[in-house]
CSV table of C-alpha atoms in Angstrom, one decimal:
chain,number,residue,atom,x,y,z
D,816,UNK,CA,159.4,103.7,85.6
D,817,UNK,CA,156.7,103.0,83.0
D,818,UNK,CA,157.7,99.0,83.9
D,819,UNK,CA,156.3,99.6,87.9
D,820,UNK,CA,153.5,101.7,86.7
D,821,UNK,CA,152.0,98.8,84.4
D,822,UNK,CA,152.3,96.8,87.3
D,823,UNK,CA,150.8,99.7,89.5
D,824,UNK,CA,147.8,99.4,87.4
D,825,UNK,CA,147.4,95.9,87.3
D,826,UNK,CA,147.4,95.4,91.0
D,827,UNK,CA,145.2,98.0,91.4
D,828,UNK,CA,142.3,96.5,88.6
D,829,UNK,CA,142.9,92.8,90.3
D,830,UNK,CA,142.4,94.1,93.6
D,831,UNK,CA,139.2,95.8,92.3
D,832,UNK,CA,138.0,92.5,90.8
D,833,UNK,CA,138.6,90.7,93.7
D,834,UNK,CA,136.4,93.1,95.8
D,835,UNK,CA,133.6,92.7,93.1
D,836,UNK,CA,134.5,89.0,93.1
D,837,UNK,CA,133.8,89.6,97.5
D,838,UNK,CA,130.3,91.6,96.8
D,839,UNK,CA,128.9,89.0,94.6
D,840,UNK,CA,130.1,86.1,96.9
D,841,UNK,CA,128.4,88.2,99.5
D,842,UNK,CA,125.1,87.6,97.9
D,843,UNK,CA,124.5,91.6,97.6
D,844,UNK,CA,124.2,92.1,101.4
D,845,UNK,CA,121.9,95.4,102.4
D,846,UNK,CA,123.2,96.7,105.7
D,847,UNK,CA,121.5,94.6,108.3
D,848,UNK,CA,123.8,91.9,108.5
D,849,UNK,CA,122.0,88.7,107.6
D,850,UNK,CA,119.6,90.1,104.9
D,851,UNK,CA,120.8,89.2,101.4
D,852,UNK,CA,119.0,89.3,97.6
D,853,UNK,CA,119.8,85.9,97.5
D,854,UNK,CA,119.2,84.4,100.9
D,855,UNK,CA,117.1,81.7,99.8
D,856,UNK,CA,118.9,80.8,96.8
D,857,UNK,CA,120.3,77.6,97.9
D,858,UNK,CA,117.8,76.9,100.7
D,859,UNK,CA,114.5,77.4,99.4
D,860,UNK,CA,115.2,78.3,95.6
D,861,UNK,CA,111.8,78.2,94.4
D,862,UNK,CA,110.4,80.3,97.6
D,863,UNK,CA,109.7,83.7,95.6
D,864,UNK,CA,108.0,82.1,92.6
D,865,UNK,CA,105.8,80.1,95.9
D,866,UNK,CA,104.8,83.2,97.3
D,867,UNK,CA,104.8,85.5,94.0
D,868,UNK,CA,102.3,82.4,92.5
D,869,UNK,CA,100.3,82.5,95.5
D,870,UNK,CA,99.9,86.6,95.5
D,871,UNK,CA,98.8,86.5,92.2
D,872,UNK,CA,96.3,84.1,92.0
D,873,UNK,CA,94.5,85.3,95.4
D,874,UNK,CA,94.8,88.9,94.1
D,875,UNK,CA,93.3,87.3,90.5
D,876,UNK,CA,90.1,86.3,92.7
D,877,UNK,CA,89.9,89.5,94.8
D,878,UNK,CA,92.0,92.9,93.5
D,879,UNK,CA,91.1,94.2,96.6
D,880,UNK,CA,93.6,92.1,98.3
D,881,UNK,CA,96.5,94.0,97.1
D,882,UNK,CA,95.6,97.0,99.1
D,883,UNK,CA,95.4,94.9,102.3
D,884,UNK,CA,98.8,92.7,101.5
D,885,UNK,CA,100.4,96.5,101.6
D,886,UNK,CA,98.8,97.6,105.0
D,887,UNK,CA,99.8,94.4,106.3
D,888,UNK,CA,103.2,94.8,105.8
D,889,UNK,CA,103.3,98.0,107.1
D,890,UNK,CA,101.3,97.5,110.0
D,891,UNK,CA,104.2,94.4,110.5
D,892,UNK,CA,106.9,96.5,110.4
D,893,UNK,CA,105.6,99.8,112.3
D,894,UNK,CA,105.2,97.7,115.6
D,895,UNK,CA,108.0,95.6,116.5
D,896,UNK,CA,109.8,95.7,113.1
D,897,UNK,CA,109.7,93.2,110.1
D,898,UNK,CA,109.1,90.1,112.4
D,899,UNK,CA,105.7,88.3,111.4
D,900,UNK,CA,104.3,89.7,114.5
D,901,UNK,CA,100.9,90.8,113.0
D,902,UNK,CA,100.2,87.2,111.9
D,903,UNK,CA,100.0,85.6,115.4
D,904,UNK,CA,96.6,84.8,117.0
D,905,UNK,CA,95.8,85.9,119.9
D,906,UNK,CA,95.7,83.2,123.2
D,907,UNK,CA,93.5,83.1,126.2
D,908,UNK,CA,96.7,84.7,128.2
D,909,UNK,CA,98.0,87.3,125.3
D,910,UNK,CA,95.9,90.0,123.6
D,911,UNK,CA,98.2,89.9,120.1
D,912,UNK,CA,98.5,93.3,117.4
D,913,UNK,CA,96.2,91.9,115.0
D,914,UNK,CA,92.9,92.1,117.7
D,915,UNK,CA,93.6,95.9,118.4
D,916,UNK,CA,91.1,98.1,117.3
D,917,UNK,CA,93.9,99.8,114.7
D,918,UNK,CA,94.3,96.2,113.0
D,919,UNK,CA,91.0,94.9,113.0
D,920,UNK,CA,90.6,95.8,109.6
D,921,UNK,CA,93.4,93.9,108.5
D,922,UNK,CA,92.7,91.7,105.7
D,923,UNK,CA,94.5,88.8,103.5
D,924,UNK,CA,95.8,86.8,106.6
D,925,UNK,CA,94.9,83.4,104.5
D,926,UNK,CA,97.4,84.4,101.2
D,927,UNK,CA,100.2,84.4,103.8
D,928,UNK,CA,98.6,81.2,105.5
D,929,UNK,CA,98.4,79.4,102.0
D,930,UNK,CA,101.9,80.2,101.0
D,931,UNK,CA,103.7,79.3,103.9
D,932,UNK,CA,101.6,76.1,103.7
D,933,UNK,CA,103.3,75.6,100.4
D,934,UNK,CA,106.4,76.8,101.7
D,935,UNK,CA,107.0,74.1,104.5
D,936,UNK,CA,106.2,71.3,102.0
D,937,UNK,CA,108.9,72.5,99.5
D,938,UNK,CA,111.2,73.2,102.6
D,939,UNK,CA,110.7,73.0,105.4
D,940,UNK,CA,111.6,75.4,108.6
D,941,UNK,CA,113.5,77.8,106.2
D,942,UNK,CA,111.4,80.3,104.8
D,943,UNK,CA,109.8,82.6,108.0
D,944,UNK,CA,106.5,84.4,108.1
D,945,UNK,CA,107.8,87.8,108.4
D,946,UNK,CA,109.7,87.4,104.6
D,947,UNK,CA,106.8,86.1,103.3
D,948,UNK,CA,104.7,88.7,104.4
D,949,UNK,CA,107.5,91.6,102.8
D,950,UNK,CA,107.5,89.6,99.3
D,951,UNK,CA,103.7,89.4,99.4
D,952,UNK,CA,103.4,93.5,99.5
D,953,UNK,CA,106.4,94.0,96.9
D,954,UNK,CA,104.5,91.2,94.7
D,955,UNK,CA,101.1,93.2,95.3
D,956,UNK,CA,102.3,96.4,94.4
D,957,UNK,CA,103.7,94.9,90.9
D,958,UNK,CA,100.4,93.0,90.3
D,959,UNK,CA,98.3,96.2,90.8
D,960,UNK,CA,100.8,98.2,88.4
D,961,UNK,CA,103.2,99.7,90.4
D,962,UNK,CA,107.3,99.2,90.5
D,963,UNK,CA,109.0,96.4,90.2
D,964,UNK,CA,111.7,95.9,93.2
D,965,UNK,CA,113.4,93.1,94.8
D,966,UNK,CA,114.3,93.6,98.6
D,967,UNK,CA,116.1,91.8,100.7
D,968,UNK,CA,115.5,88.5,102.5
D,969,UNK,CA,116.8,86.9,106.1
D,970,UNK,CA,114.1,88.4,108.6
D,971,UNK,CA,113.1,86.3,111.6
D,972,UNK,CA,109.9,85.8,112.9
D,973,UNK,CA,109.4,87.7,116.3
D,974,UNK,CA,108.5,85.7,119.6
D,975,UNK,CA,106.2,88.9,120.6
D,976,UNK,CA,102.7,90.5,119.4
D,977,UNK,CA,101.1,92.4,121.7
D,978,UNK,CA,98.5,94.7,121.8
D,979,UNK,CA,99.9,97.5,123.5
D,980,UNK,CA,102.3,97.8,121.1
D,981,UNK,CA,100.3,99.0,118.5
D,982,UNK,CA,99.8,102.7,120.5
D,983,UNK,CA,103.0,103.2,118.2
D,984,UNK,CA,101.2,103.1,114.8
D,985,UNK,CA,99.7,106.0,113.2
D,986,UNK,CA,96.4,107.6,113.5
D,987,UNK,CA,94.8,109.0,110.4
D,988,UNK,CA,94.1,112.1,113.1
D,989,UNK,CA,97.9,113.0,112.6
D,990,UNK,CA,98.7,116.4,111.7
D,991,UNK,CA,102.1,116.6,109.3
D,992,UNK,CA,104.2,117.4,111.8
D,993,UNK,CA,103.1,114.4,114.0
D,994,UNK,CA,103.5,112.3,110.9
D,995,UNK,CA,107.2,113.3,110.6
D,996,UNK,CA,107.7,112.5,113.8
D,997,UNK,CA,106.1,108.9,114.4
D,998,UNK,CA,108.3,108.0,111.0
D,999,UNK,CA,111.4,110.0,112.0
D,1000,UNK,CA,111.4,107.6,115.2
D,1001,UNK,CA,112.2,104.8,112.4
D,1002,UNK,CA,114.4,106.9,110.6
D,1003,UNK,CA,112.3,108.3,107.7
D,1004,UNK,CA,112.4,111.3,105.9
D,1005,UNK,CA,109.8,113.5,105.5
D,1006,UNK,CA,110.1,112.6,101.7
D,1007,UNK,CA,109.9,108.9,102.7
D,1008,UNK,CA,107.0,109.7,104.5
D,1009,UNK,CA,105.3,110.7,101.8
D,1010,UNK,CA,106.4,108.6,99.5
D,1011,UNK,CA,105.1,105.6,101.6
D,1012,UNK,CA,101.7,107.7,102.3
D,1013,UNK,CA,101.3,107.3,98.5
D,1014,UNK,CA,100.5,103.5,99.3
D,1015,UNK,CA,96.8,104.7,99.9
D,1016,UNK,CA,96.5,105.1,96.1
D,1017,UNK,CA,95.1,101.1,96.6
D,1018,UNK,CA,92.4,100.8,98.9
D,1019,UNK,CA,89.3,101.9,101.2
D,1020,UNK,CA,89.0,103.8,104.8
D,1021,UNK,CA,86.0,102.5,106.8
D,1022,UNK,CA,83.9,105.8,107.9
D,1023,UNK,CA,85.2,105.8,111.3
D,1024,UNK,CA,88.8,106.8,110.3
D,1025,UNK,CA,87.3,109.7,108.5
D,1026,UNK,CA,83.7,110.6,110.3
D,1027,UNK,CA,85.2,113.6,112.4
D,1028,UNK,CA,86.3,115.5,109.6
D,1029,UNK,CA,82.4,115.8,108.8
D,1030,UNK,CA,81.5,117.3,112.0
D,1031,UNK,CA,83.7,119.7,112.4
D,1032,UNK,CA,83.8,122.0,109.2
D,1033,UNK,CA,87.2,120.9,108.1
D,1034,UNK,CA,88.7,123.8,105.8
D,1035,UNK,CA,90.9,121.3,104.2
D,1036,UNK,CA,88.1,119.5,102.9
D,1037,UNK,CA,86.3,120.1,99.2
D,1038,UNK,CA,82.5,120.4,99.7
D,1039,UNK,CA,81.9,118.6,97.2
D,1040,UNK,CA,83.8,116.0,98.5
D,1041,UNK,CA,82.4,116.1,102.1
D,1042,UNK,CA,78.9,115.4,100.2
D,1043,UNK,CA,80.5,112.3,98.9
D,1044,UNK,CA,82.1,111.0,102.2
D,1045,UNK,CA,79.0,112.0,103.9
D,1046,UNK,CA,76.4,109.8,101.4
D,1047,UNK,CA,79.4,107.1,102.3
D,1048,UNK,CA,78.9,107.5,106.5
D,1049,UNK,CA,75.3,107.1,105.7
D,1050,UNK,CA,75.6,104.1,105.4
D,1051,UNK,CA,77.3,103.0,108.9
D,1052,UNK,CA,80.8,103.5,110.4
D,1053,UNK,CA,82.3,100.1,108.2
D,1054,UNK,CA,80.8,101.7,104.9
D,1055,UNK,CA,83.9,102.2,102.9
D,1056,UNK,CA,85.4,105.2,100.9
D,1057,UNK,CA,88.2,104.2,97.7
D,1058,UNK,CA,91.0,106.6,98.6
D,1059,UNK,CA,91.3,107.4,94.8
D,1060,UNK,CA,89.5,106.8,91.7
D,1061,UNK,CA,91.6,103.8,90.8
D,1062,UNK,CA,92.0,101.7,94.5
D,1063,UNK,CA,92.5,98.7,92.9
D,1064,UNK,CA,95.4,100.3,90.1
D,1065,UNK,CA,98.9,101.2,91.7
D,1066,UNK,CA,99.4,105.2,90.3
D,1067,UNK,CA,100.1,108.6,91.5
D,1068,UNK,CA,95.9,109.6,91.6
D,1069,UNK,CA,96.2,109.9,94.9
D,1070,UNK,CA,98.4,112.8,95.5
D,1071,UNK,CA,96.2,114.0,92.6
D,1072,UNK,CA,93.3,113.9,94.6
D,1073,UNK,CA,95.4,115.6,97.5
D,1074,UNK,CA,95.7,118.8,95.1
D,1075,UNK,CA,92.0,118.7,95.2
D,1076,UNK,CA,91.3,118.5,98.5
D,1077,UNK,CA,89.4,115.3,98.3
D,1078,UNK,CA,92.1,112.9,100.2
D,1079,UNK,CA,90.6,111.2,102.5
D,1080,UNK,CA,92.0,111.0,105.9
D,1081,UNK,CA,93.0,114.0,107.2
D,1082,UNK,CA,96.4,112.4,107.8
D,1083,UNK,CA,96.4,112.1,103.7
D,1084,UNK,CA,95.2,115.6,103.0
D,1085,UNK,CA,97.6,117.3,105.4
D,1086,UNK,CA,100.3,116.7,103.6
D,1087,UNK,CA,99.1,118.7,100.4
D,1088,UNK,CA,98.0,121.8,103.0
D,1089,UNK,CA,101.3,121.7,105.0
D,1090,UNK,CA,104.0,124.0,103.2
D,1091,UNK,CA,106.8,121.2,104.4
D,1092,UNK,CA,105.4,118.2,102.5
D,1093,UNK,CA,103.3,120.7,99.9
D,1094,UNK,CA,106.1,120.3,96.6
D,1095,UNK,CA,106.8,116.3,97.3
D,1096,UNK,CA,103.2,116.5,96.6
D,1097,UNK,CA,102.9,118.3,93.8
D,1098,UNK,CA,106.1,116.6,92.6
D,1099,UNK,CA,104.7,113.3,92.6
D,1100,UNK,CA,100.8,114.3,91.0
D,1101,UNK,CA,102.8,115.5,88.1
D,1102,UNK,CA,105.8,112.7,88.2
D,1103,UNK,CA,104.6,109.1,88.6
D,1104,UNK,CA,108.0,108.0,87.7
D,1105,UNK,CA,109.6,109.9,90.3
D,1106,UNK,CA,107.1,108.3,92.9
D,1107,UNK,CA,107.6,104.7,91.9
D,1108,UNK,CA,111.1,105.1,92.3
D,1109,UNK,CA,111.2,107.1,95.5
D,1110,UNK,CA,108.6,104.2,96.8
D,1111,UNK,CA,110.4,101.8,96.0
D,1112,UNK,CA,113.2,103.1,97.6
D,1113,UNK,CA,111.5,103.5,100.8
D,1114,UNK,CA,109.7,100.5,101.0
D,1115,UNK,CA,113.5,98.3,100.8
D,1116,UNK,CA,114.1,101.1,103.5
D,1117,UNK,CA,110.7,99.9,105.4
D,1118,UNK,CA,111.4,96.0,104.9
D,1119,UNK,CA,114.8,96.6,107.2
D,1120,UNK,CA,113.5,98.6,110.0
D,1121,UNK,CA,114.1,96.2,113.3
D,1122,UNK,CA,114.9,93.5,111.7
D,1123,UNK,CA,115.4,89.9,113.9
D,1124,UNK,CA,118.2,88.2,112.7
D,1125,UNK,CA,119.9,84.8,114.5
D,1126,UNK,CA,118.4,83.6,117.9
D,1127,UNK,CA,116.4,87.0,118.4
D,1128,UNK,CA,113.8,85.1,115.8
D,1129,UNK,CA,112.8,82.1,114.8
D,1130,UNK,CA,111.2,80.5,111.8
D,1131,UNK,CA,107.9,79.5,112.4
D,1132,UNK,CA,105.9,76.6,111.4
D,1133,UNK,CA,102.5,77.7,111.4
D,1134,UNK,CA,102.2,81.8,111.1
D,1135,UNK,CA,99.9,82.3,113.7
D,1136,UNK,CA,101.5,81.2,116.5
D,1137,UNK,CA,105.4,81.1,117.9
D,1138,UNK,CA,107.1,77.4,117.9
């Protein structure tokens, strides 16, 4: 008896080593089937140092690119998914995402243009746009201060950008329970909502995301504040408002500034004045640690949502347009 369950115990370990022995010859697979930690291991090996290299010298030159390599990504992935769609010009016969009004503001095209240059010389046809662009945010985050993550790799670059599309992104009119929604429809949380609405602790609005609150008397909105985003508007609707007191510096300030009333966009202050989304505020102004993490988590989460895997994508050669 004790003879059968020694060797009870020893089947069971091996078979447990041989699943671990599966998962790591997997290459840590995350759900969507082709994505992998290691995907360019063998391939491209040197690709994440390319693009991390690139990120940081551009962002070395200009700190305000970090901010823009962020929105990017999300504005990438909100569309049509993770697919490189943003990047791709648009032709005398198609009007693409990056030429509607919501994307015109879009910045840092060239850091994803300089990498893939790099990219193709090391190896070519391998490494697609729409990874690049996901590495580029998680690399601008860490550069600014924030987490540090590795996500997944294996996207495809999308055959499609179109300008209708974009009527799926969200305004910075949203009310909470319109954010929850547009989010919900990609299967987020209202926590990773919030979470991913702290990435506007980097950056600027432009006065005509923001202008309307001014005119109407919003309640939500400190005075003393709405003097300061007034003397901003004065000066035209591209003048440019830091969302917190550190937009170059990845931190929690900006839920801080929520508690204030001084967000922003009414879509950012909402979130402090909505009883729903009120205490993931408050919990991440007073936990930064608990932020980073729960970012982090969601922006892996973000990185997978529609992903193109096999011969629904392609690899391009030049970002800006398909093969």
């Amino acid at each position: 008896m004790v003879l059968n369950l020694v060797k009870m115990i020893t089947m069971a370990n091996l078979l447990s080593m041989f699943i671990l022995m599966e998962v790591v010859a997997d290459g840590f697979r995350f759900g969507v089937d082709d994505l992998r930690m290691d995907y360019y291991i063998m391939s491209c090996p040197f690709a994440e140092s390319i693009v991390k290299n690139t990120v940081n010298k551009a962002l070395q030159d200009d700190p305000t690119l970090a901010a823009a390599l962020v929105r990017m990504h999300f504005h990438d992935c909100f569309i049509e998914g993770c697919d490189g769609s943003i990047l791709i010009d648009s032709t005398k016969d198609n009007t693409a995402e990056k030429d509607s009004p919501g994307n015109l503001s879009l910045r840092g095209y060239e850091v994803i243009d300089d990498a893939k240059e790099q990219l193709e010389d090391q190896c070519p046809g391998i490494v697609s746009c729409a990874d690049i662009v996901a590495m580029a945010a998680r690399d601008a985050i860490f550069w600014s201060g924030g987490p540090v993550y590795d996500i997944p790799k294996g996207r495809k670059d999308g055959r499609r950008s179109k300008i209708e599309d974009t009527i799926n992104l969200p305004f910075p009119t949203f009310n909470t329970s319109e954010l929850i929604s547009a989010f919900g429809k990609r299967g987020f949380s209202a926590q990773e909502m919030v979470a991913l609405s702290g990435a506007h602790t980097l950056g600027v609005a432009r006065c005509s995301s923001f202008k309307n609150r001014l005119s109407n008397a919003d309640a939500t909105l400190d005075s003393d504040f709405a003097k300061t985003l007034s003397k901003t508007c004065s000066a035209g609707d591209n003048a440019e408002q830091p969302f917190d007191a550190t937009q170059n510096t990845f931190d929690n300030f900006y839920f801080n500034a929520l508690i204030r009333k001084s967000g922003v966009l009414f879509s950012d202050q909402v979130l402090y004045t909505t009883p729903r989304t009120r205490n993931i505020v408050n919990g991440y102004a007073m936990n930064q640690a608990m932020f980073f993490f729960d970012f982090q988590q969601a922006m892996v989460k973000m990185g997978k949502v529609d992903v193109k895997e096999g011969s629904n994508g392609e690899v391009r050669q030049n970002c800006r347009k398909i093969n």
